[in-house]
PDB file of C-alpha atoms in Angstrom:
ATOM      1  CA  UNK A   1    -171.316 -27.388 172.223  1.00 65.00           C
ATOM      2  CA  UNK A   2    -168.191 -29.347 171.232  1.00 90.00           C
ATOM      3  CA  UNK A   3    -167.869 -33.305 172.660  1.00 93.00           C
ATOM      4  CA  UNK A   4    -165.139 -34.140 174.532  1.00 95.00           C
ATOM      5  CA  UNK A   5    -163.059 -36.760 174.694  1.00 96.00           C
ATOM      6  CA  UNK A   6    -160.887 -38.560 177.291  1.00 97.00           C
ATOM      7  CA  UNK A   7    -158.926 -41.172 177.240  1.00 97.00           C
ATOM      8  CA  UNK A   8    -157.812 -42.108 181.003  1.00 96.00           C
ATOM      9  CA  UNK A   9    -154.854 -44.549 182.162  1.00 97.00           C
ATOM     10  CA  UNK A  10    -155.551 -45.898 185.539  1.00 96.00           C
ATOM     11  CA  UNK A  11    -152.608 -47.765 186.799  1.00 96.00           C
ATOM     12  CA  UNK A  12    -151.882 -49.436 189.826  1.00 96.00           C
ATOM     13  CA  UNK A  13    -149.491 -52.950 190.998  1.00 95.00           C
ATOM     14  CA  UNK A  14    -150.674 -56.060 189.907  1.00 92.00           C
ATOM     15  CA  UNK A  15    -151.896 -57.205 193.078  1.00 94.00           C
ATOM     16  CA  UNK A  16    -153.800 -54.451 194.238  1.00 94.00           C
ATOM     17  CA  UNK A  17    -155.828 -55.306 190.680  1.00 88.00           C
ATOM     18  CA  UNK A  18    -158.534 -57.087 192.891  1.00 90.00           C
ATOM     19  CA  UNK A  19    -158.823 -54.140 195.059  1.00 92.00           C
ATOM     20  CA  UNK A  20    -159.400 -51.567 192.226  1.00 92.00           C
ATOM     21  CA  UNK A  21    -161.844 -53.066 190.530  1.00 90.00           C
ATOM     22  CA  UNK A  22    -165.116 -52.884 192.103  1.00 92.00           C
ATOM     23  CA  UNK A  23    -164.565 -49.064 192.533  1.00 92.00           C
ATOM     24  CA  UNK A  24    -163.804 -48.813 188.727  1.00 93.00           C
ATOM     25  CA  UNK A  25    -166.552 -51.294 187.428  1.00 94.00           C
ATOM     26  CA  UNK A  26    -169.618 -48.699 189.688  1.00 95.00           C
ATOM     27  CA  UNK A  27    -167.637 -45.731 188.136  1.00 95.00           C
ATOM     28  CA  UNK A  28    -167.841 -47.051 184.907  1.00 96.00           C
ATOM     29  CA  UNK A  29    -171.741 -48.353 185.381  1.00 97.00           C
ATOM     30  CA  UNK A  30    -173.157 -45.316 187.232  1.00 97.00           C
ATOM     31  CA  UNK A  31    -171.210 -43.056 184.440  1.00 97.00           C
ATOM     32  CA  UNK A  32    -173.229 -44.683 181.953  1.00 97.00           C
ATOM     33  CA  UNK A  33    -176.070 -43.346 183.465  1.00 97.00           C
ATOM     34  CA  UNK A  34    -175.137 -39.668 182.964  1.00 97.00           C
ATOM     35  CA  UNK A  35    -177.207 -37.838 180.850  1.00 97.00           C
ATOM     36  CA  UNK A  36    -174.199 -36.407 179.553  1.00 97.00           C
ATOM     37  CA  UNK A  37    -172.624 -39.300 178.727  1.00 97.00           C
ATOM     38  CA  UNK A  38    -172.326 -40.849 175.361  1.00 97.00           C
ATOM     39  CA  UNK A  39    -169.509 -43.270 175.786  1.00 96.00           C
ATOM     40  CA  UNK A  40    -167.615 -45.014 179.089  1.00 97.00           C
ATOM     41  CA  UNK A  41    -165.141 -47.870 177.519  1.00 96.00           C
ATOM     42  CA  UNK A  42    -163.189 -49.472 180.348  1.00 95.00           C
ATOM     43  CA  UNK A  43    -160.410 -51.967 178.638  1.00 95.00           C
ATOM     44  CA  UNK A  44    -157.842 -54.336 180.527  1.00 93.00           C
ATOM     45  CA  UNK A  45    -154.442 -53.778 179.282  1.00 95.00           C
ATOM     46  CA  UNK A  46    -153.688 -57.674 178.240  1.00 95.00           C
ATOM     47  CA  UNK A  47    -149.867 -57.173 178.603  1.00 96.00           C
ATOM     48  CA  UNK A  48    -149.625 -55.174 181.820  1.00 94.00           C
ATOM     49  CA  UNK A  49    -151.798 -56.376 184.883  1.00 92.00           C
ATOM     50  CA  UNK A  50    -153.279 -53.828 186.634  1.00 93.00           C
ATOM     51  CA  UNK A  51    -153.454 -51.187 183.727  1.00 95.00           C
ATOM     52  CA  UNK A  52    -156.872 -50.124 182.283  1.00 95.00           C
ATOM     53  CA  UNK A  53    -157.657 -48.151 180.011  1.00 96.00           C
ATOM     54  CA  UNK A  54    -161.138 -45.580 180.212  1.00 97.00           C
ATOM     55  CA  UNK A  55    -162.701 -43.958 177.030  1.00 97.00           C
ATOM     56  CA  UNK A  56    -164.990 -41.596 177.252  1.00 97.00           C
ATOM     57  CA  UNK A  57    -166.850 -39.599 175.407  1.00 97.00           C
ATOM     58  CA  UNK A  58    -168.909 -36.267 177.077  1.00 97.00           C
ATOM     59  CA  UNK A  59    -171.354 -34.260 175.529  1.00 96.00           C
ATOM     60  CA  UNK A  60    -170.001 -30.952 176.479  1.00 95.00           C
ATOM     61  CA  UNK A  61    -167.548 -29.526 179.275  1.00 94.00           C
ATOM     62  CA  UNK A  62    -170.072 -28.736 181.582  1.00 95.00           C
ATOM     63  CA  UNK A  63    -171.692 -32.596 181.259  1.00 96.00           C
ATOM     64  CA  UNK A  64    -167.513 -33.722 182.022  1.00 96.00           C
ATOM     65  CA  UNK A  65    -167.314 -31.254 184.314  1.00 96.00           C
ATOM     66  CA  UNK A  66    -170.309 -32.391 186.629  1.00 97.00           C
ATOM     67  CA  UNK A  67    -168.841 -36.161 186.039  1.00 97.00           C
ATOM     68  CA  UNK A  68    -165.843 -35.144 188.152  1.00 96.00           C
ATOM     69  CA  UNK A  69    -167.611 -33.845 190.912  1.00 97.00           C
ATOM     70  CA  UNK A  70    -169.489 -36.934 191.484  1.00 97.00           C
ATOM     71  CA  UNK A  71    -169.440 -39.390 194.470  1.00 96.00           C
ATOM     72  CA  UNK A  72    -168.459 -42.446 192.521  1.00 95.00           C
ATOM     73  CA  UNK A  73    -165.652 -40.145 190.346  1.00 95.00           C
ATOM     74  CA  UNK A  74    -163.893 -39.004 193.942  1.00 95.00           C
ATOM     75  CA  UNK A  75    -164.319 -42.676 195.673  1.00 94.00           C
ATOM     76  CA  UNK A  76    -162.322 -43.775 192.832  1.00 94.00           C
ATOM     77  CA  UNK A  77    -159.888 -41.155 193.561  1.00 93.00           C
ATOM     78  CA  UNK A  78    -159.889 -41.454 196.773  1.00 95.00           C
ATOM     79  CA  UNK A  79    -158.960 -45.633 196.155  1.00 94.00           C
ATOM     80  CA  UNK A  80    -156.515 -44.987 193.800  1.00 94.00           C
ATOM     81  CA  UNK A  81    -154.537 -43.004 196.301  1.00 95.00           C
ATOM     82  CA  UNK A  82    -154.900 -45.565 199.173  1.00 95.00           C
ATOM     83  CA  UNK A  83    -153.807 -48.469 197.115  1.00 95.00           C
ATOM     84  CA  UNK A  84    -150.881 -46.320 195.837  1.00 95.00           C
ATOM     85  CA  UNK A  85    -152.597 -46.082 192.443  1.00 94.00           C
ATOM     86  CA  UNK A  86    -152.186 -43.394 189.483  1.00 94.00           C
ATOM     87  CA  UNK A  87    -154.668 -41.880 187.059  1.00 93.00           C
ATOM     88  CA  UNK A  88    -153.443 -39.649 183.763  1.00 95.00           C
ATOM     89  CA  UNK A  89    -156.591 -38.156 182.153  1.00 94.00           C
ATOM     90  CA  UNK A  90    -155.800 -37.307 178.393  1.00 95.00           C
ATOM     91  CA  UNK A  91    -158.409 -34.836 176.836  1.00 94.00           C
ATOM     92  CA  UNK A  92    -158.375 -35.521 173.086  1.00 89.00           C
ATOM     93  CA  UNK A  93    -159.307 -34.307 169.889  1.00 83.00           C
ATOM     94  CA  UNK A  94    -160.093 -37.083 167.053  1.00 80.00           C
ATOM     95  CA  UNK A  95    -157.483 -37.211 164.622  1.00 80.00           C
ATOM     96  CA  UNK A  96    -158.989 -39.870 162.251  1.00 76.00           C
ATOM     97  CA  UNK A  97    -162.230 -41.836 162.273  1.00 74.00           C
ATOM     98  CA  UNK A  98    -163.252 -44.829 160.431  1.00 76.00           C
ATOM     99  CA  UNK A  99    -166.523 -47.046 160.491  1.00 76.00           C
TER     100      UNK A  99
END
């Protein structure tokens, strides 16, 4: 079982920022409850409004895997396309690693 990693960018215009949010804050909340789950980081980007940026960190591909296929994964979706939105999910690999 290997972890994996994601780093998402979920972009949309600065005032549709209001809009996005609640759907992003229960995604983020009800991910945490995944039993998969180890780590769900959502960061404002401080120099572009309406940017965020989503860490994550799964357990294995099939605990990611169920993830997308939840209610509160596609109702984010499903905003991001009505307010015009876009979402690039990054699977990574740790490069370096510091405490």
């Amino acid at each position: 079982m290997s972890k994996i990693f994601i780093t998402a960018i979920v972009s949309v215009k600065p005032d549709k920022f209001e809009a996005l949010e609640p759907s992003l804050r229960e995604c983020a909340e009800r991910s945490l409850e995944e039993e998969a789950c180890e780590r769900y980081e959502v960061s404002a980007d401080i120099s572009e409004v309406g940017r965020f940026i989503v860490n994550e960190i799964w357990r294995d591909e099939a605990g990611f895997k169920a993830h997308t296929e939840k209610d509160y994964f596609k109702k984010l979706g499903e905003i991001l396309k009505v307010l015009s939105g876009e979402i690039e999910i990054i699977q990574t690999s740790p490069f370096l690693t510091r405490r």
